[in-house]
Short mmCIF file of C-alpha atoms in Angstrom, two decimals:
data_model
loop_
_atom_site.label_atom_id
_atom_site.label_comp_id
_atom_site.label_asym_id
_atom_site.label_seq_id
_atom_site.Cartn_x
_atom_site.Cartn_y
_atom_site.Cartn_z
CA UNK A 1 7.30 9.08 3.02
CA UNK A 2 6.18 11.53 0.41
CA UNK A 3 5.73 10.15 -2.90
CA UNK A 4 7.27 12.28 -5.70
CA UNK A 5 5.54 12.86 -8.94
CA UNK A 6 5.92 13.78 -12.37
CA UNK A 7 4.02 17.29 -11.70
CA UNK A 8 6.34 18.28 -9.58
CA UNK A 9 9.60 18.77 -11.73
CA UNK A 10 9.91 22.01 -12.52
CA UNK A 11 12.41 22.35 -15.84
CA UNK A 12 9.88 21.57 -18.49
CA UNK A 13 12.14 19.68 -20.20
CA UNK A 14 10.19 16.36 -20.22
CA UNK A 15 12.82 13.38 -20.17
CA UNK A 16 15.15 15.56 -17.67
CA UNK A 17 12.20 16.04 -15.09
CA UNK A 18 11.53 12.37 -15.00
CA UNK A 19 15.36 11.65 -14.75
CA UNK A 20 15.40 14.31 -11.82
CA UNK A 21 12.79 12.37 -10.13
CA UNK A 22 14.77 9.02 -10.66
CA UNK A 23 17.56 10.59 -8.92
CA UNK A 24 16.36 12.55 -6.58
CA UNK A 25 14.70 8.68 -4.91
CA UNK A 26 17.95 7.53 -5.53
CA UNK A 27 19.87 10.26 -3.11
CA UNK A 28 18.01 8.34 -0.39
CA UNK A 29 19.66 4.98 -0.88
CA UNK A 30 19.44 1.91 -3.09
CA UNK A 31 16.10 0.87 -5.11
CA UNK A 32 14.48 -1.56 -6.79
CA UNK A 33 12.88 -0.65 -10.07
CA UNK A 34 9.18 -1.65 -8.53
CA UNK A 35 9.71 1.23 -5.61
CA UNK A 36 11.34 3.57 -8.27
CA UNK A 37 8.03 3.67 -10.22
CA UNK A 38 5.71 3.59 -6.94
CA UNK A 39 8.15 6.77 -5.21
CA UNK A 40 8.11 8.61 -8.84
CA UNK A 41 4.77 7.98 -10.12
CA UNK A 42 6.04 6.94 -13.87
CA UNK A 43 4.86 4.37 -15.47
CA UNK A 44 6.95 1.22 -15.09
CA UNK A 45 7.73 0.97 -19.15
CA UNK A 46 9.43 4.58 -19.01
CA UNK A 47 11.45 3.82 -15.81
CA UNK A 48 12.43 0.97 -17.34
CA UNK A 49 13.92 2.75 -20.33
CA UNK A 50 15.31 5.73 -18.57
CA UNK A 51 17.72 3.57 -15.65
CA UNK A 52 18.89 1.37 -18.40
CA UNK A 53 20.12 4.97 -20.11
CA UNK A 54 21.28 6.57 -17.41
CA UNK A 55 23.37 3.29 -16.57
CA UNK A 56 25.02 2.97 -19.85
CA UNK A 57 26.26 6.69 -19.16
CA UNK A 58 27.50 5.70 -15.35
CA UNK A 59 25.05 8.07 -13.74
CA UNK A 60 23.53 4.70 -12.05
CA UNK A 61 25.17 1.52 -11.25
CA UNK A 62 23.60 -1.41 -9.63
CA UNK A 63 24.62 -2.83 -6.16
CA UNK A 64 25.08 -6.30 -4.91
CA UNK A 65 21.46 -7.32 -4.51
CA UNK A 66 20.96 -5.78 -8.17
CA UNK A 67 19.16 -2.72 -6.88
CA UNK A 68 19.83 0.69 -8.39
CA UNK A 69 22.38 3.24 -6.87
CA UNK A 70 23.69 6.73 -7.84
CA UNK A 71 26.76 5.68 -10.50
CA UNK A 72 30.28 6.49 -10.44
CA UNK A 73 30.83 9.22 -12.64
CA UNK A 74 27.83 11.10 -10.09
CA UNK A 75 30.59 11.00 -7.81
CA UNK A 76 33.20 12.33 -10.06
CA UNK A 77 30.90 15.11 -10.50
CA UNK A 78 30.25 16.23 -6.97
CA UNK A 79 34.00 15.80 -6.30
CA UNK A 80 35.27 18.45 -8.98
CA UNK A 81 32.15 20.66 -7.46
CA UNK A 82 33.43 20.13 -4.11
CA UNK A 83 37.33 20.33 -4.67
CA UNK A 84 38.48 23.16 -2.56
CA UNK A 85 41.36 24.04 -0.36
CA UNK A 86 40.60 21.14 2.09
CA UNK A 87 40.90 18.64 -0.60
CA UNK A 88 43.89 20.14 -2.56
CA UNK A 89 45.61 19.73 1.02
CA UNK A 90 44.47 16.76 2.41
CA UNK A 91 47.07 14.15 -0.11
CA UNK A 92 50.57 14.95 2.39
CA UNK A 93 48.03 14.44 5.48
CA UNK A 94 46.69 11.40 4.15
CA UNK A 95 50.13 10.53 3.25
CA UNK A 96 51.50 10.79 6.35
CA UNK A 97 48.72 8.99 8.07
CA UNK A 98 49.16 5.91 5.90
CA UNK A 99 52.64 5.76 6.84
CA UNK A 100 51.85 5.76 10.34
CA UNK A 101 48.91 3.04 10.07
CA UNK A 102 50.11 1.29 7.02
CA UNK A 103 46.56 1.77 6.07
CA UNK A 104 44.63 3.36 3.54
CA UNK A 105 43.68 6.33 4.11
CA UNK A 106 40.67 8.27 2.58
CA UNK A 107 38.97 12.11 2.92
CA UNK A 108 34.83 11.96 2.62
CA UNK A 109 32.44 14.83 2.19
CA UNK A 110 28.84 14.54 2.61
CA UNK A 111 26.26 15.00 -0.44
CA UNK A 112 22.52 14.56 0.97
CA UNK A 113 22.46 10.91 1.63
CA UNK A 114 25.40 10.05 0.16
CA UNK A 115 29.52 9.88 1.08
CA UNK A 116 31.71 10.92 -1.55
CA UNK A 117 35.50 9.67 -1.10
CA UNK A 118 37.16 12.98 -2.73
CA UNK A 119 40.89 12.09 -1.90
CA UNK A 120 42.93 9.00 -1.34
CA UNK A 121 46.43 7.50 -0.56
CA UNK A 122 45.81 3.58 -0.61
CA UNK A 123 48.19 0.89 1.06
CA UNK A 124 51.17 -0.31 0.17
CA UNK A 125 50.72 -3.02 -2.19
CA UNK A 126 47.55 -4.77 -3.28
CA UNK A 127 44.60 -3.84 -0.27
CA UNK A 128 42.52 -6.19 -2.25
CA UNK A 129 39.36 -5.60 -3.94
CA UNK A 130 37.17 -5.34 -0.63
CA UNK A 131 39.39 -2.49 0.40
CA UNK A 132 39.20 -0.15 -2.75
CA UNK A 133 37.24 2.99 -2.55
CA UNK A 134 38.15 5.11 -5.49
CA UNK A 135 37.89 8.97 -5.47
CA UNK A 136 34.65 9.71 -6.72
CA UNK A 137 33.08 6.42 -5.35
CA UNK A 138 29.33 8.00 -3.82
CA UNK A 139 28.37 5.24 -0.88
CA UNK A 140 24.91 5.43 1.41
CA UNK A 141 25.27 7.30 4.75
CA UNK A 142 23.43 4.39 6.30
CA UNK A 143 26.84 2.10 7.62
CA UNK A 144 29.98 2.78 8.07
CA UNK A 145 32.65 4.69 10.71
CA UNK A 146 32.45 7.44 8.02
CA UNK A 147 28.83 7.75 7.89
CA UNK A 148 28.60 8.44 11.93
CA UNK A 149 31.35 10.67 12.10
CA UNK A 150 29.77 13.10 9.35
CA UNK A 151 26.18 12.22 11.24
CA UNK A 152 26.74 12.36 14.89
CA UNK A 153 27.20 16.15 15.47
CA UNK A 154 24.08 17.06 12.61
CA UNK A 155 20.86 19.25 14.91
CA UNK A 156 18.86 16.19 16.30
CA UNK A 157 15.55 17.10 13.46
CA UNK A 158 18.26 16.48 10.99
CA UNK A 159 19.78 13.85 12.78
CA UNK A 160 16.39 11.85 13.16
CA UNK A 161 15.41 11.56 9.84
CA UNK A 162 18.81 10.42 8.75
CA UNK A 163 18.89 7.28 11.21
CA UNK A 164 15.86 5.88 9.44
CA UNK A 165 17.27 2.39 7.87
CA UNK A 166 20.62 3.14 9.37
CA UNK A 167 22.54 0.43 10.98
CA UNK A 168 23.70 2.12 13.34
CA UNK A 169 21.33 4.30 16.19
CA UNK A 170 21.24 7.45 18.51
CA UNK A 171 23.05 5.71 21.02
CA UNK A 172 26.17 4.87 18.69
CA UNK A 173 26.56 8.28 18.02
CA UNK A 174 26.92 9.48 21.20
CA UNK A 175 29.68 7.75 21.52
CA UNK A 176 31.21 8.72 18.73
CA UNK A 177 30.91 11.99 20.26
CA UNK A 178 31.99 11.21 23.09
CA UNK A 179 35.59 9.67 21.70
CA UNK A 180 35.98 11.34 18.81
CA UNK A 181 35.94 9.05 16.64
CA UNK A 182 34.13 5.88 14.97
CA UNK A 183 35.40 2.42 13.92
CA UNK A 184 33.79 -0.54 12.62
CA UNK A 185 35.05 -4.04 12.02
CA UNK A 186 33.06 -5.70 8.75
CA UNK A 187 31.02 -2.40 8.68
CA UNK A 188 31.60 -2.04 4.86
CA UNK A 189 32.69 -5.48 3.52
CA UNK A 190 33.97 -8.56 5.84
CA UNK A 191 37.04 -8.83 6.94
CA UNK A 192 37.84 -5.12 7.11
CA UNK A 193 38.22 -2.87 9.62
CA UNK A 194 37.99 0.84 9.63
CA UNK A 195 38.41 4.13 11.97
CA UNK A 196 37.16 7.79 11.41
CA UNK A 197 37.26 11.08 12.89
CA UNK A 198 35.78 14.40 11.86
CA UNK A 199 37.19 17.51 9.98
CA UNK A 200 35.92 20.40 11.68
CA UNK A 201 35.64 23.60 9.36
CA UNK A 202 34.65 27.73 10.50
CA UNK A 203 32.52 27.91 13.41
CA UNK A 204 33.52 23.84 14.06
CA UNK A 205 31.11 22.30 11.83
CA UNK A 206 31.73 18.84 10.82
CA UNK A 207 32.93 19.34 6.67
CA UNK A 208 34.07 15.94 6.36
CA UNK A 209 35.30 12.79 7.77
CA UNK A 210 39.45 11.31 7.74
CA UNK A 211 38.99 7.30 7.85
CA UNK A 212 41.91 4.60 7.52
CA UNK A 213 40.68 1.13 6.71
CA UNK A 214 42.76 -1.82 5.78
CA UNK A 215 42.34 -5.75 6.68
CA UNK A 216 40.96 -6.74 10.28
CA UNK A 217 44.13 -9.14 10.00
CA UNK A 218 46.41 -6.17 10.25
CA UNK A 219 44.71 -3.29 12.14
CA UNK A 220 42.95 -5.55 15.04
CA UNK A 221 39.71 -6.31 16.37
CA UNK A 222 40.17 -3.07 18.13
CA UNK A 223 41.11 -0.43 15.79
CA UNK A 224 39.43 2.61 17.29
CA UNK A 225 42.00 2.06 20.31
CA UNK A 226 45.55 1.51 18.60
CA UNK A 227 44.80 3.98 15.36
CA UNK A 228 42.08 6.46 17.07
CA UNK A 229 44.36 8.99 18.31
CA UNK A 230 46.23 9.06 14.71
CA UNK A 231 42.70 9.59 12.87
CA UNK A 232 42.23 12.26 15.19
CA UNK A 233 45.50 14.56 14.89
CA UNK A 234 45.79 13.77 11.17
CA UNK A 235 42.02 15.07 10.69
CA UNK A 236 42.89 18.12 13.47
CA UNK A 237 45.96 19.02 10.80
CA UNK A 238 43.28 19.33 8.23
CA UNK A 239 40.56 21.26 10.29
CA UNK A 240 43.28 24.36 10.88
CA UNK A 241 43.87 22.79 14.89
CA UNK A 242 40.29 23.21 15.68
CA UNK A 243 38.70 21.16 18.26
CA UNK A 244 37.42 17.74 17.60
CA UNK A 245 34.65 17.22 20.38
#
């Protein structure tokens, strides 16, 4: 792994160079303060300060094991600088496909190693804390139905680098490609299940990824099977009809 350091930021402005670098580990997952000032080469007192700032203003957050992750109003951020056509349409889609399911269902775009939710219709009634995603919310790329849709049709250099620390390997995605779609059960948090299929843009690149998730109670130990084929025609309405394989 190369090791950033403070020589490298480029702005001149001191205390936004070494913020840049704090980020910039961050877009590669979760991190500990100890591997923050090893990855950025500041010293440990200045780190210190600078994630306790940029946590009070919600550009970090902390996750379960108390490590440091890109905060919530990141994601507001790169949704407004990603809202476009597909997410202005994708509410009567999403809609429709929580009808269907009677699950909640959610639009993500990619941002480096990150999966931004930028649209959602949740569940009737309370889905329960485990089961909220807000719009906005930025989550790793390394779990998740989501994550390997968006993943398994990137060039295979790309494609490498971004199964290191994944849970989920080569082999997994080939099946995603070959189905056309993804589903895990407890992927995300325990006790829910979740399906997603990919929204194809010009030329058929994968854009972003349609996912329904709700309790493993109510979709099944099987979801991929009885809600696949709904993921896949709600997320072919948003791709214009193109081709999902």
């Amino acid at each position: 792994m190369t090791t950033s350091t403070p020589e490298q930021a480029l702005s001149g402005v001191g205390v936004l160079d070494k913020a840049s670098l704090l980020l910039g580990v961050l877009e590669g997952g979760p991190a500990s303060l100890s591997r923050l000032v090893s990855d950025t080469g500041l010293k440990r007192p200045t780190v210190h300060r600078l994630v306790l700032a940029l946590e009070r203003l919600r550009l970090l957050a902390r996750d379960a094991q108390g490590r440091f992750i890109l905060g919530p109003r990141l994601g507001l951020m790169a949704m407004e600088a990603c809202r476009d056509h597909l997410v202005l349409s994708a509410e009567p889609v999403l809609g429709e496909l929580r009808d269907i399911t009677g699950a909640s269902a959610r639009l993500y775009r990619r941002r480096g190693n990150m999966r931004v939710c930028v649209a959602e219709v949740a569940a009737p009634g309370d889905p329960g804390p485990r089961d909220r995603v807000p719009v906005g919310a930025a989550l790793p790329m390394n779990a998740g139905p989501v994550s390997q849709v968006l993943l398994a049709w990137e060039r295979p250099d790309e494609l490498y680098e971004c199964l290191r620390g994944a849970q989920f390997n080569a082999a997994t995605l080939s099946g995603v490609r070959r189905q056309g779609w993804a589903q895990s059960i407890g992927g995300r948090e325990h006790g829910i299940a979740a399906v997603a299929a990919p929204v194809r843009g010009p030329g058929g690149r994968v854009m972003a990824a349609l996912s329904i998730s709700g309790p493993v109670t109510e979709m099944s130990s099987t979801p991929g099977r009885l809600y696949g084929s709904a993921v896949i025609d709600a997320a072919l309405r948003l791709s214009g009809g193109g081709l999902h394989r």
